[in-house]
Amino acid sequence: MDNMALMKDTFSGKTVLITGHTGFKGAWLSIWLLKLGANVVGYSDRVHSPESLYVKANLQDQLQTVLSDINNYDALNDTIREHNPDFVFHLAAQAIVSIGFDDPTATFLTNAMGTECLLRALRNNKSSKVRNVVIITSDKCYENVEQNFGYREHDRLGGKDPYSASKACAEIIISSYVRSFFNHDDIRLAIGRAGNVIGGGDWTKDRVVPDCFRSWYNDSVVKIRSKASTRPWQHVLEPLFGYMTLAMKLNSSNIIKNGEAYNFGPHIKNNVSVETLVHKLFQNWTKLENIDCCTTKGWTFSREEHFSESKLLQLDVSKAYLELDWQPVLSIDECCELTTKWYHNNKHDPSSALRECENQIDSFSRLALQC
């Protein structure tokens, strides 16, 4: 892909603001942009745990960090005014479906009103240069009717659960700001929709991959819920490449209409069940750990459902392919291999986090250039 070749020229020497940079995707994005020579400024409410990728990769020593809530307007306003970023990636979110049920108020405040707070700060910080803004929502922003074909960007927004609804609300707020306030030339904004991202360094509660490796690190059996649910699984580098491609297109052309949304999902063959994903991960894990897969049971399925989840979800990525020259790179097997390798190496050498991320970014970049 030509996009990969142009990436360093686009971001090298530029100031990039990432909200949510201490989270899983935010940390991977920070590592990639730092490799490209960007000046990264991170804005997050907290460092989530000593095990987080942000800590393990020593990112606190490589970029500038502002620790504050996404709804703290004064802190956001001051950060934008002080650093005057060329690019903004908004990833700060309450990203866990189960927490949405436990605390819907905080979920709506973070995901909907936090997005509004960022937009308000951007609006009130006029700049002599164009700011390219990519806001990340979710594939769950669609009104999921369990259809057996991929959702397209013009499909109806909705959400049966608080997390999904909060992301749909954020999209409506973005649309309102674009049409009301961002019809001038100094803000170029687009939306990235992706979800069900896997990869090394994720330790988030109530996610299938972290749950698996937490248990397997301790040679224990993991309980998996919703084994038949099908998701568009993708390695974390796939959507991040999409987000950066979207930012490059905003920066280099007027092809993208302000406020446009783009899906970033995997190959259709990557839409597999939770059971299939766990089986593939476990096969890789036992191979790397020299465990007899036939005699070791790595997981069991829970019959208890504490909250309702959609059973089928797919994305249509043809718009990104046609307009952005972006396409998914990795098969589901390659996604699982990269993910398992990261956790295996981290288990045996905890200092390897940054090195393994950079190696996987290099490998992914070579594959993307061949597409």
mmCIF file of C-alpha atoms in Angstrom:
data_model
loop_
_atom_site.group_PDB
_atom_site.id
_atom_site.type_symbol
_atom_site.label_atom_id
_atom_site.label_comp_id
_atom_site.label_asym_id
_atom_site.label_seq_id
_atom_site.Cartn_x
_atom_site.Cartn_y
_atom_site.Cartn_z
ATOM 1 C CA MET A 1 0.000 0.000 0.000
ATOM 2 C CA ASP A 2 1.280 3.481 -0.871
ATOM 3 C CA ASN A 3 -0.189 4.705 2.430
ATOM 4 C CA MET A 4 2.486 2.842 4.380
ATOM 5 C CA ALA A 5 5.272 4.412 2.332
ATOM 6 C CA LEU A 6 3.901 7.920 2.949
ATOM 7 C CA MET A 7 3.393 7.503 6.673
ATOM 8 C CA LYS A 8 6.807 8.645 7.900
ATOM 9 C CA ASP A 9 6.726 11.738 5.688
ATOM 10 C CA THR A 10 3.328 12.625 7.111
ATOM 11 C CA PHE A 11 3.995 12.256 10.838
ATOM 12 C CA SER A 12 7.737 12.809 11.282
ATOM 13 C CA GLY A 13 8.362 16.019 13.209
ATOM 14 C CA LYS A 14 4.634 16.684 13.679
ATOM 15 C CA THR A 15 2.893 17.123 17.021
ATOM 16 C CA VAL A 16 0.227 14.484 17.641
ATOM 17 C CA LEU A 17 -2.250 14.596 20.511
ATOM 18 C CA ILE A 18 -3.641 11.201 21.565
ATOM 19 C CA THR A 19 -6.428 11.055 24.117
ATOM 20 C CA GLY A 20 -6.573 7.726 25.907
ATOM 21 C CA HIS A 21 -2.887 7.068 25.268
ATOM 22 C CA THR A 22 -2.467 4.974 28.424
ATOM 23 C CA GLY A 23 -5.034 2.442 27.174
ATOM 24 C CA PHE A 24 -4.338 -0.611 25.046
ATOM 25 C CA LYS A 25 -4.911 0.883 21.583
ATOM 26 C CA GLY A 26 -3.582 4.273 22.648
ATOM 27 C CA ALA A 27 -0.278 2.778 23.793
ATOM 28 C CA TRP A 28 0.197 0.845 20.528
ATOM 29 C CA LEU A 29 -0.610 4.013 18.534
ATOM 30 C CA SER A 30 1.879 5.995 20.626
ATOM 31 C CA ILE A 31 4.624 3.437 19.974
ATOM 32 C CA TRP A 32 3.979 3.485 16.230
ATOM 33 C CA LEU A 33 3.926 7.282 15.970
ATOM 34 C CA LEU A 34 7.091 7.599 18.048
ATOM 35 C CA LYS A 35 8.799 5.172 15.636
ATOM 36 C CA LEU A 36 7.742 7.470 12.801
ATOM 37 C CA GLY A 37 9.365 10.462 14.490
ATOM 38 C CA ALA A 38 6.255 12.229 15.778
ATOM 39 C CA ASN A 39 6.189 14.411 18.869
ATOM 40 C CA VAL A 40 3.478 12.630 20.868
ATOM 41 C CA VAL A 41 1.433 14.309 23.572
ATOM 42 C CA GLY A 42 -0.828 11.991 25.548
ATOM 43 C CA TYR A 43 -3.959 12.908 27.498
ATOM 44 C CA SER A 44 -5.586 10.308 29.778
ATOM 45 C CA ASP A 45 -7.358 10.192 33.096
ATOM 46 C CA ARG A 46 -4.945 7.716 34.695
ATOM 47 C CA VAL A 47 -2.389 4.981 34.247
ATOM 48 C CA HIS A 48 -4.579 1.901 34.514
ATOM 49 C CA SER A 49 -2.219 -0.588 36.145
ATOM 50 C CA PRO A 50 1.487 -1.425 36.574
ATOM 51 C CA GLU A 51 0.929 -4.204 34.000
ATOM 52 C CA SER A 52 -0.383 -1.855 31.303
ATOM 53 C CA LEU A 53 1.466 -1.620 28.009
ATOM 54 C CA TYR A 54 1.993 2.095 28.650
ATOM 55 C CA VAL A 55 4.052 1.220 31.745
ATOM 56 C CA LYS A 56 5.763 -1.907 30.396
ATOM 57 C CA ALA A 57 6.926 -0.055 27.276
ATOM 58 C CA ASN A 58 8.196 2.889 29.385
ATOM 59 C CA LEU A 59 6.155 5.319 27.332
ATOM 60 C CA GLN A 60 6.109 7.794 30.197
ATOM 61 C CA ASP A 61 9.772 8.494 29.385
ATOM 62 C CA GLN A 62 9.224 8.916 25.635
ATOM 63 C CA LEU A 63 6.280 11.294 25.346
ATOM 64 C CA GLN A 64 4.574 14.121 27.195
ATOM 65 C CA THR A 65 1.659 13.051 29.372
ATOM 66 C CA VAL A 66 -1.250 15.048 30.765
ATOM 67 C CA LEU A 67 -3.263 13.141 33.379
ATOM 68 C CA SER A 68 -6.786 14.523 33.595
ATOM 69 C CA ASP A 69 -10.386 13.561 32.922
ATOM 70 C CA ILE A 70 -11.668 13.844 29.359
ATOM 71 C CA ASN A 71 -14.494 16.035 30.706
ATOM 72 C CA ASN A 72 -12.059 18.513 32.268
ATOM 73 C CA TYR A 73 -12.507 21.293 29.735
ATOM 74 C CA ASP A 74 -9.859 23.590 31.211
ATOM 75 C CA ALA A 75 -7.188 20.871 31.082
ATOM 76 C CA LEU A 76 -8.100 19.904 27.509
ATOM 77 C CA ASN A 77 -8.216 23.530 26.434
ATOM 78 C CA ASP A 78 -4.819 24.241 27.999
ATOM 79 C CA THR A 79 -3.276 21.125 26.423
ATOM 80 C CA ILE A 80 -4.439 22.047 22.925
ATOM 81 C CA ARG A 81 -3.406 25.682 23.323
ATOM 82 C CA GLU A 82 0.048 24.800 24.689
ATOM 83 C CA HIS A 83 0.979 22.070 22.207
ATOM 84 C CA ASN A 84 -0.958 23.248 19.125
ATOM 85 C CA PRO A 85 -1.149 19.715 17.614
ATOM 86 C CA ASP A 86 -1.105 18.993 13.894
ATOM 87 C CA PHE A 87 -3.044 15.759 14.432
ATOM 88 C CA VAL A 88 -5.512 14.622 17.087
ATOM 89 C CA PHE A 89 -6.547 11.020 17.699
ATOM 90 C CA HIS A 90 -9.409 10.726 20.174
ATOM 91 C CA LEU A 91 -9.385 7.263 21.761
ATOM 92 C CA ALA A 92 -10.294 8.137 25.359
ATOM 93 C CA ALA A 93 -13.324 6.043 26.280
ATOM 94 C CA GLN A 94 -15.005 3.713 28.711
ATOM 95 C CA ALA A 95 -14.616 0.733 26.416
ATOM 96 C CA ILE A 96 -16.023 -2.233 28.321
ATOM 97 C CA VAL A 97 -19.588 -3.424 27.695
ATOM 98 C CA SER A 98 -19.968 -4.954 31.173
ATOM 99 C CA ILE A 99 -18.917 -1.720 32.897
ATOM 100 C CA GLY A 100 -21.568 0.049 30.830
ATOM 101 C CA PHE A 101 -24.185 -2.060 32.596
ATOM 102 C CA ASP A 102 -22.606 -1.516 36.016
ATOM 103 C CA ASP A 103 -22.164 2.246 35.597
ATOM 104 C CA PRO A 104 -24.160 3.626 32.666
ATOM 105 C CA THR A 105 -23.882 7.228 33.862
ATOM 106 C CA ALA A 106 -20.078 7.242 33.796
ATOM 107 C CA THR A 107 -20.143 5.472 30.430
ATOM 108 C CA PHE A 108 -22.345 8.148 28.845
ATOM 109 C CA LEU A 109 -20.356 10.957 30.479
ATOM 110 C CA THR A 110 -17.039 9.628 29.187
ATOM 111 C CA ASN A 111 -18.015 8.440 25.730
ATOM 112 C CA ALA A 112 -20.615 11.031 24.737
ATOM 113 C CA MET A 113 -19.933 14.171 26.768
ATOM 114 C CA GLY A 114 -16.177 13.545 26.794
ATOM 115 C CA THR A 115 -16.263 13.685 23.009
ATOM 116 C CA GLU A 116 -18.279 16.900 23.167
ATOM 117 C CA CYS A 117 -15.724 18.383 25.579
ATOM 118 C CA LEU A 118 -12.883 17.685 23.149
ATOM 119 C CA LEU A 119 -14.832 19.146 20.237
ATOM 120 C CA ARG A 120 -15.607 22.262 22.284
ATOM 121 C CA ALA A 121 -11.933 22.718 23.152
ATOM 122 C CA LEU A 122 -10.937 22.288 19.502
ATOM 123 C CA ARG A 123 -13.567 24.782 18.418
ATOM 124 C CA ASN A 124 -12.348 27.373 20.909
ATOM 125 C CA ASN A 125 -8.691 27.007 19.962
ATOM 126 C CA LYS A 126 -8.395 28.558 16.542
ATOM 127 C CA SER A 127 -5.165 27.793 14.756
ATOM 128 C CA SER A 128 -3.260 29.177 11.801
ATOM 129 C CA LYS A 129 -2.760 25.609 10.598
ATOM 130 C CA VAL A 130 -5.178 22.832 9.739
ATOM 131 C CA ARG A 131 -5.816 20.340 12.507
ATOM 132 C CA ASN A 132 -6.567 16.824 11.343
ATOM 133 C CA VAL A 133 -8.827 15.092 13.858
ATOM 134 C CA VAL A 134 -9.711 11.387 13.890
ATOM 135 C CA ILE A 135 -12.326 10.391 16.459
ATOM 136 C CA ILE A 136 -12.632 6.705 17.268
ATOM 137 C CA THR A 137 -16.080 5.393 18.113
ATOM 138 C CA SER A 138 -16.957 1.699 17.704
ATOM 139 C CA ASP A 139 -18.493 -0.913 15.440
ATOM 140 C CA LYS A 140 -21.139 -1.222 18.168
ATOM 141 C CA CYS A 141 -22.546 2.216 17.336
ATOM 142 C CA TYR A 142 -24.811 0.536 14.752
ATOM 143 C CA GLU A 143 -28.335 -0.581 15.622
ATOM 144 C CA ASN A 144 -27.476 -4.269 15.592
ATOM 145 C CA VAL A 145 -30.308 -6.339 14.114
ATOM 146 C CA GLU A 146 -28.110 -9.459 13.854
ATOM 147 C CA GLN A 147 -27.958 -9.235 10.062
ATOM 148 C CA ASN A 148 -25.674 -11.698 8.301
ATOM 149 C CA PHE A 149 -23.889 -9.120 6.174
ATOM 150 C CA GLY A 150 -21.622 -6.223 7.110
ATOM 151 C CA TYR A 151 -22.892 -2.893 8.360
ATOM 152 C CA ARG A 152 -22.137 0.081 6.140
ATOM 153 C CA GLU A 153 -21.384 3.613 7.279
ATOM 154 C CA HIS A 154 -24.836 4.943 6.344
ATOM 155 C CA ASP A 155 -26.699 2.269 8.336
ATOM 156 C CA ARG A 156 -28.799 3.277 11.292
ATOM 157 C CA LEU A 157 -27.044 4.118 14.566
ATOM 158 C CA GLY A 158 -28.334 2.738 17.836
ATOM 159 C CA GLY A 159 -27.402 0.571 20.776
ATOM 160 C CA LYS A 160 -29.259 -1.859 23.006
ATOM 161 C CA ASP A 161 -26.750 -1.567 25.847
ATOM 162 C CA PRO A 162 -25.311 1.593 27.489
ATOM 163 C CA TYR A 163 -21.849 1.226 25.940
ATOM 164 C CA SER A 164 -23.184 0.868 22.398
ATOM 165 C CA ALA A 165 -25.709 3.660 22.884
ATOM 166 C CA SER A 166 -23.025 5.977 24.271
ATOM 167 C CA LYS A 167 -20.989 5.504 21.096
ATOM 168 C CA ALA A 168 -24.033 6.246 18.921
ATOM 169 C CA CYS A 169 -24.619 9.383 21.007
ATOM 170 C CA ALA A 170 -21.020 10.443 20.400
ATOM 171 C CA GLU A 171 -21.540 10.096 16.652
ATOM 172 C CA ILE A 172 -24.617 12.336 16.761
ATOM 173 C CA ILE A 173 -22.683 14.946 18.750
ATOM 174 C CA ILE A 174 -19.833 14.833 16.225
ATOM 175 C CA SER A 175 -22.254 15.305 13.332
ATOM 176 C CA SER A 176 -23.830 18.274 15.080
ATOM 177 C CA TYR A 177 -20.489 19.978 15.704
ATOM 178 C CA VAL A 178 -19.298 19.405 12.144
ATOM 179 C CA ARG A 179 -22.446 20.876 10.628
ATOM 180 C CA SER A 180 -22.732 23.719 13.120
ATOM 181 C CA PHE A 181 -19.158 24.798 13.808
ATOM 182 C CA PHE A 182 -16.550 22.987 11.709
ATOM 183 C CA ASN A 183 -17.498 24.270 8.285
ATOM 184 C CA HIS A 184 -14.302 26.314 8.146
ATOM 185 C CA ASP A 185 -10.879 25.206 7.001
ATOM 186 C CA ASP A 186 -8.866 24.853 10.219
ATOM 187 C CA ILE A 187 -10.563 21.654 11.466
ATOM 188 C CA ARG A 188 -10.643 18.539 9.279
ATOM 189 C CA LEU A 189 -12.436 15.715 11.076
ATOM 190 C CA ALA A 190 -13.330 12.091 10.365
ATOM 191 C CA ILE A 191 -14.601 9.102 12.346
ATOM 192 C CA GLY A 192 -13.075 5.639 12.618
ATOM 193 C CA ARG A 193 -15.288 2.687 13.540
ATOM 194 C CA ALA A 194 -13.670 -0.557 14.616
ATOM 195 C CA GLY A 195 -13.939 -3.053 17.414
ATOM 196 C CA ASN A 196 -13.036 -6.471 18.811
ATOM 197 C CA VAL A 197 -9.356 -5.688 18.578
ATOM 198 C CA ILE A 198 -6.846 -8.221 19.858
ATOM 199 C CA GLY A 199 -3.105 -8.024 20.386
ATOM 200 C CA GLY A 200 -0.347 -8.184 22.950
ATOM 201 C CA GLY A 201 -0.373 -5.943 25.993
ATOM 202 C CA ASP A 202 -4.104 -5.877 26.662
ATOM 203 C CA TRP A 203 -4.915 -6.699 30.303
ATOM 204 C CA THR A 204 -8.424 -5.221 30.387
ATOM 205 C CA LYS A 205 -11.030 -6.956 32.517
ATOM 206 C CA ASP A 206 -13.881 -8.811 30.772
ATOM 207 C CA ARG A 207 -12.145 -9.143 27.417
ATOM 208 C CA VAL A 208 -11.652 -12.605 26.041
ATOM 209 C CA VAL A 209 -7.946 -12.382 25.119
ATOM 210 C CA PRO A 210 -6.712 -10.852 28.405
ATOM 211 C CA ASP A 211 -8.903 -13.275 30.346
ATOM 212 C CA CYS A 212 -7.284 -16.175 28.492
ATOM 213 C CA PHE A 213 -3.679 -15.161 29.001
ATOM 214 C CA ARG A 214 -4.166 -14.134 32.622
ATOM 215 C CA SER A 215 -5.353 -17.681 33.267
ATOM 216 C CA TRP A 216 -2.823 -19.436 31.054
ATOM 217 C CA TYR A 217 0.064 -17.527 32.642
ATOM 218 C CA ASN A 218 -0.963 -19.304 35.857
ATOM 219 C CA ASP A 219 -1.738 -22.678 34.218
ATOM 220 C CA SER A 220 -5.395 -22.325 35.133
ATOM 221 C CA VAL A 221 -8.595 -22.802 33.181
ATOM 222 C CA VAL A 222 -10.351 -19.706 31.880
ATOM 223 C CA LYS A 223 -14.132 -19.363 31.798
ATOM 224 C CA ILE A 224 -15.439 -18.018 28.490
ATOM 225 C CA ARG A 225 -18.935 -16.625 27.972
ATOM 226 C CA SER A 226 -20.963 -16.374 24.758
ATOM 227 C CA LYS A 227 -18.970 -19.017 22.910
ATOM 228 C CA ALA A 228 -21.157 -18.854 19.786
ATOM 229 C CA SER A 229 -21.005 -15.058 19.408
ATOM 230 C CA THR A 230 -19.327 -14.030 16.163
ATOM 231 C CA ARG A 231 -17.160 -10.920 15.969
ATOM 232 C CA PRO A 232 -14.940 -9.228 13.343
ATOM 233 C CA TRP A 233 -11.661 -9.996 15.142
ATOM 234 C CA GLN A 234 -8.638 -7.990 14.038
ATOM 235 C CA HIS A 235 -5.136 -7.356 15.308
ATOM 236 C CA VAL A 236 -4.692 -3.941 16.907
ATOM 237 C CA LEU A 237 -2.339 -2.802 14.125
ATOM 238 C CA GLU A 238 -5.086 -3.141 11.487
ATOM 239 C CA PRO A 239 -7.420 -0.363 12.739
ATOM 240 C CA LEU A 240 -4.483 1.787 13.872
ATOM 241 C CA PHE A 241 -3.172 1.687 10.308
ATOM 242 C CA GLY A 242 -6.674 2.705 9.225
ATOM 243 C CA TYR A 243 -6.814 5.619 11.662
ATOM 244 C CA MET A 244 -3.413 6.901 10.552
ATOM 245 C CA THR A 245 -4.358 6.481 6.890
ATOM 246 C CA LEU A 246 -7.508 8.491 7.562
ATOM 247 C CA ALA A 247 -5.440 11.245 9.195
ATOM 248 C CA MET A 248 -3.050 11.287 6.227
ATOM 249 C CA LYS A 249 -5.920 11.629 3.758
ATOM 250 C CA LEU A 250 -7.414 14.466 5.803
ATOM 251 C CA ASN A 251 -4.029 16.175 5.734
ATOM 252 C CA SER A 252 -3.192 15.688 2.064
ATOM 253 C CA SER A 253 -6.448 16.078 0.145
ATOM 254 C CA ASN A 254 -10.020 17.297 0.192
ATOM 255 C CA ILE A 255 -11.400 13.930 -0.880
ATOM 256 C CA ILE A 256 -12.879 13.223 2.543
ATOM 257 C CA LYS A 257 -15.991 15.164 3.423
ATOM 258 C CA ASN A 258 -15.749 16.728 6.874
ATOM 259 C CA GLY A 259 -17.335 14.444 9.459
ATOM 260 C CA GLU A 260 -17.266 11.284 7.311
ATOM 261 C CA ALA A 261 -17.179 7.879 9.027
ATOM 262 C CA TYR A 262 -15.167 4.833 7.922
ATOM 263 C CA ASN A 263 -15.314 1.204 9.003
ATOM 264 C CA PHE A 264 -12.034 -0.592 9.671
ATOM 265 C CA GLY A 265 -12.684 -4.303 9.952
ATOM 266 C CA PRO A 266 -10.955 -7.561 9.038
ATOM 267 C CA HIS A 267 -11.254 -9.978 6.158
ATOM 268 C CA ILE A 268 -14.643 -11.700 6.134
ATOM 269 C CA LYS A 269 -12.923 -14.964 7.108
ATOM 270 C CA ASN A 270 -11.830 -13.323 10.362
ATOM 271 C CA ASN A 271 -15.475 -13.191 11.467
ATOM 272 C CA VAL A 272 -15.325 -16.251 13.711
ATOM 273 C CA SER A 273 -16.943 -17.308 16.967
ATOM 274 C CA VAL A 274 -15.475 -16.739 20.409
ATOM 275 C CA GLU A 275 -14.962 -20.498 20.658
ATOM 276 C CA THR A 276 -12.931 -20.597 17.431
ATOM 277 C CA LEU A 277 -10.804 -17.632 18.499
ATOM 278 C CA VAL A 278 -9.996 -19.171 21.890
ATOM 279 C CA HIS A 279 -9.158 -22.499 20.251
ATOM 280 C CA LYS A 280 -6.694 -20.835 17.856
ATOM 281 C CA LEU A 281 -5.057 -18.844 20.648
ATOM 282 C CA PHE A 282 -4.723 -21.953 22.804
ATOM 283 C CA GLN A 283 -3.168 -23.973 19.983
ATOM 284 C CA ASN A 284 -0.516 -21.280 19.543
ATOM 285 C CA TRP A 285 0.029 -20.990 23.292
ATOM 286 C CA THR A 286 0.570 -24.706 23.861
ATOM 287 C CA LYS A 287 2.961 -24.858 20.926
ATOM 288 C CA LEU A 288 5.095 -21.975 22.251
ATOM 289 C CA GLU A 289 4.962 -23.236 25.834
ATOM 290 C CA ASN A 290 5.613 -26.884 24.876
ATOM 291 C CA ILE A 291 2.391 -28.025 26.517
ATOM 292 C CA ASP A 292 0.478 -31.062 25.296
ATOM 293 C CA CYS A 293 -2.628 -29.488 23.803
ATOM 294 C CA CYS A 294 -4.448 -32.822 23.722
ATOM 295 C CA THR A 295 -4.213 -33.451 27.448
ATOM 296 C CA THR A 296 -4.504 -29.882 28.743
ATOM 297 C CA LYS A 297 -7.882 -28.167 28.860
ATOM 298 C CA GLY A 298 -7.347 -24.432 28.666
ATOM 299 C CA TRP A 299 -10.888 -23.172 28.897
ATOM 300 C CA THR A 300 -14.447 -23.924 29.857
ATOM 301 C CA PHE A 301 -17.654 -22.141 28.936
ATOM 302 C CA SER A 302 -19.799 -20.332 31.444
ATOM 303 C CA ARG A 303 -23.552 -20.787 31.259
ATOM 304 C CA GLU A 304 -24.101 -17.614 33.263
ATOM 305 C CA GLU A 305 -24.826 -14.483 31.265
ATOM 306 C CA HIS A 306 -24.631 -11.411 33.453
ATOM 307 C CA PHE A 307 -25.666 -9.120 30.622
ATOM 308 C CA SER A 308 -26.972 -9.365 27.098
ATOM 309 C CA GLU A 309 -24.547 -9.179 24.164
ATOM 310 C CA SER A 310 -25.144 -9.216 20.425
ATOM 311 C CA LYS A 311 -24.488 -12.608 18.862
ATOM 312 C CA LEU A 312 -23.525 -11.496 15.357
ATOM 313 C CA LEU A 313 -21.614 -8.437 14.207
ATOM 314 C CA GLN A 314 -19.857 -7.760 10.900
ATOM 315 C CA LEU A 315 -18.499 -4.698 9.132
ATOM 316 C CA ASP A 316 -18.392 -3.755 5.468
ATOM 317 C CA VAL A 317 -15.044 -2.015 4.776
ATOM 318 C CA SER A 318 -15.524 -1.315 1.070
ATOM 319 C CA LYS A 319 -15.706 2.453 1.650
ATOM 320 C CA ALA A 320 -12.253 2.514 3.265
ATOM 321 C CA TYR A 321 -10.926 0.320 0.462
ATOM 322 C CA LEU A 322 -12.294 2.529 -2.318
ATOM 323 C CA GLU A 323 -11.728 5.991 -0.812
ATOM 324 C CA LEU A 324 -8.676 5.513 1.407
ATOM 325 C CA ASP A 325 -6.835 2.694 -0.383
ATOM 326 C CA TRP A 326 -6.920 0.782 2.920
ATOM 327 C CA GLN A 327 -7.518 -2.923 3.299
ATOM 328 C CA PRO A 328 -6.993 -5.477 6.068
ATOM 329 C CA VAL A 329 -3.664 -7.272 5.966
ATOM 330 C CA LEU A 330 -3.742 -10.156 8.462
ATOM 331 C CA SER A 331 -5.655 -13.434 8.494
ATOM 332 C CA ILE A 332 -7.247 -14.643 11.717
ATOM 333 C CA ASP A 333 -4.412 -17.157 12.120
ATOM 334 C CA GLU A 334 -1.790 -14.412 11.750
ATOM 335 C CA CYS A 335 -3.681 -12.264 14.277
ATOM 336 C CA CYS A 336 -3.636 -15.106 16.787
ATOM 337 C CA GLU A 337 0.021 -15.915 16.139
ATOM 338 C CA LEU A 338 1.154 -12.315 16.714
ATOM 339 C CA THR A 339 -0.996 -11.966 19.808
ATOM 340 C CA THR A 340 0.167 -15.213 21.401
ATOM 341 C CA LYS A 341 3.810 -14.502 20.601
ATOM 342 C CA TRP A 342 3.630 -11.162 22.417
ATOM 343 C CA TYR A 343 2.184 -12.730 25.582
ATOM 344 C CA HIS A 344 4.619 -15.657 25.443
ATOM 345 C CA ASN A 345 7.636 -13.344 25.145
ATOM 346 C CA ASN A 346 6.293 -11.054 27.863
ATOM 347 C CA LYS A 347 5.841 -13.980 30.247
ATOM 348 C CA HIS A 348 9.444 -15.095 29.856
ATOM 349 C CA ASP A 349 10.973 -11.605 29.495
ATOM 350 C CA PRO A 350 8.814 -8.808 30.958
ATOM 351 C CA SER A 351 11.264 -6.218 29.614
ATOM 352 C CA SER A 352 10.472 -7.225 26.018
ATOM 353 C CA ALA A 353 7.202 -5.259 25.683
ATOM 354 C CA LEU A 354 8.444 -2.288 23.665
ATOM 355 C CA ARG A 355 10.827 -4.368 21.553
ATOM 356 C CA GLU A 356 8.122 -6.878 20.671
ATOM 357 C CA CYS A 357 5.662 -4.101 19.735
ATOM 358 C CA GLU A 358 8.222 -2.444 17.483
ATOM 359 C CA ASN A 359 9.125 -5.761 15.839
ATOM 360 C CA GLN A 360 5.459 -6.496 15.142
ATOM 361 C CA ILE A 361 4.939 -3.005 13.732
ATOM 362 C CA ASP A 362 7.891 -3.576 11.383
ATOM 363 C CA SER A 363 6.548 -6.964 10.287
ATOM 364 C CA PHE A 364 3.070 -5.578 9.724
ATOM 365 C CA SER A 365 4.467 -2.644 7.730
ATOM 366 C CA ARG A 366 6.343 -4.970 5.396
ATOM 367 C CA LEU A 367 3.197 -7.020 4.791
ATOM 368 C CA ALA A 368 1.106 -3.897 4.184
ATOM 369 C CA LEU A 369 3.571 -2.649 1.571
ATOM 370 C CA GLN A 370 3.014 -5.866 -0.385
ATOM 371 C CA CYS A 371 -0.772 -5.461 -0.510
#
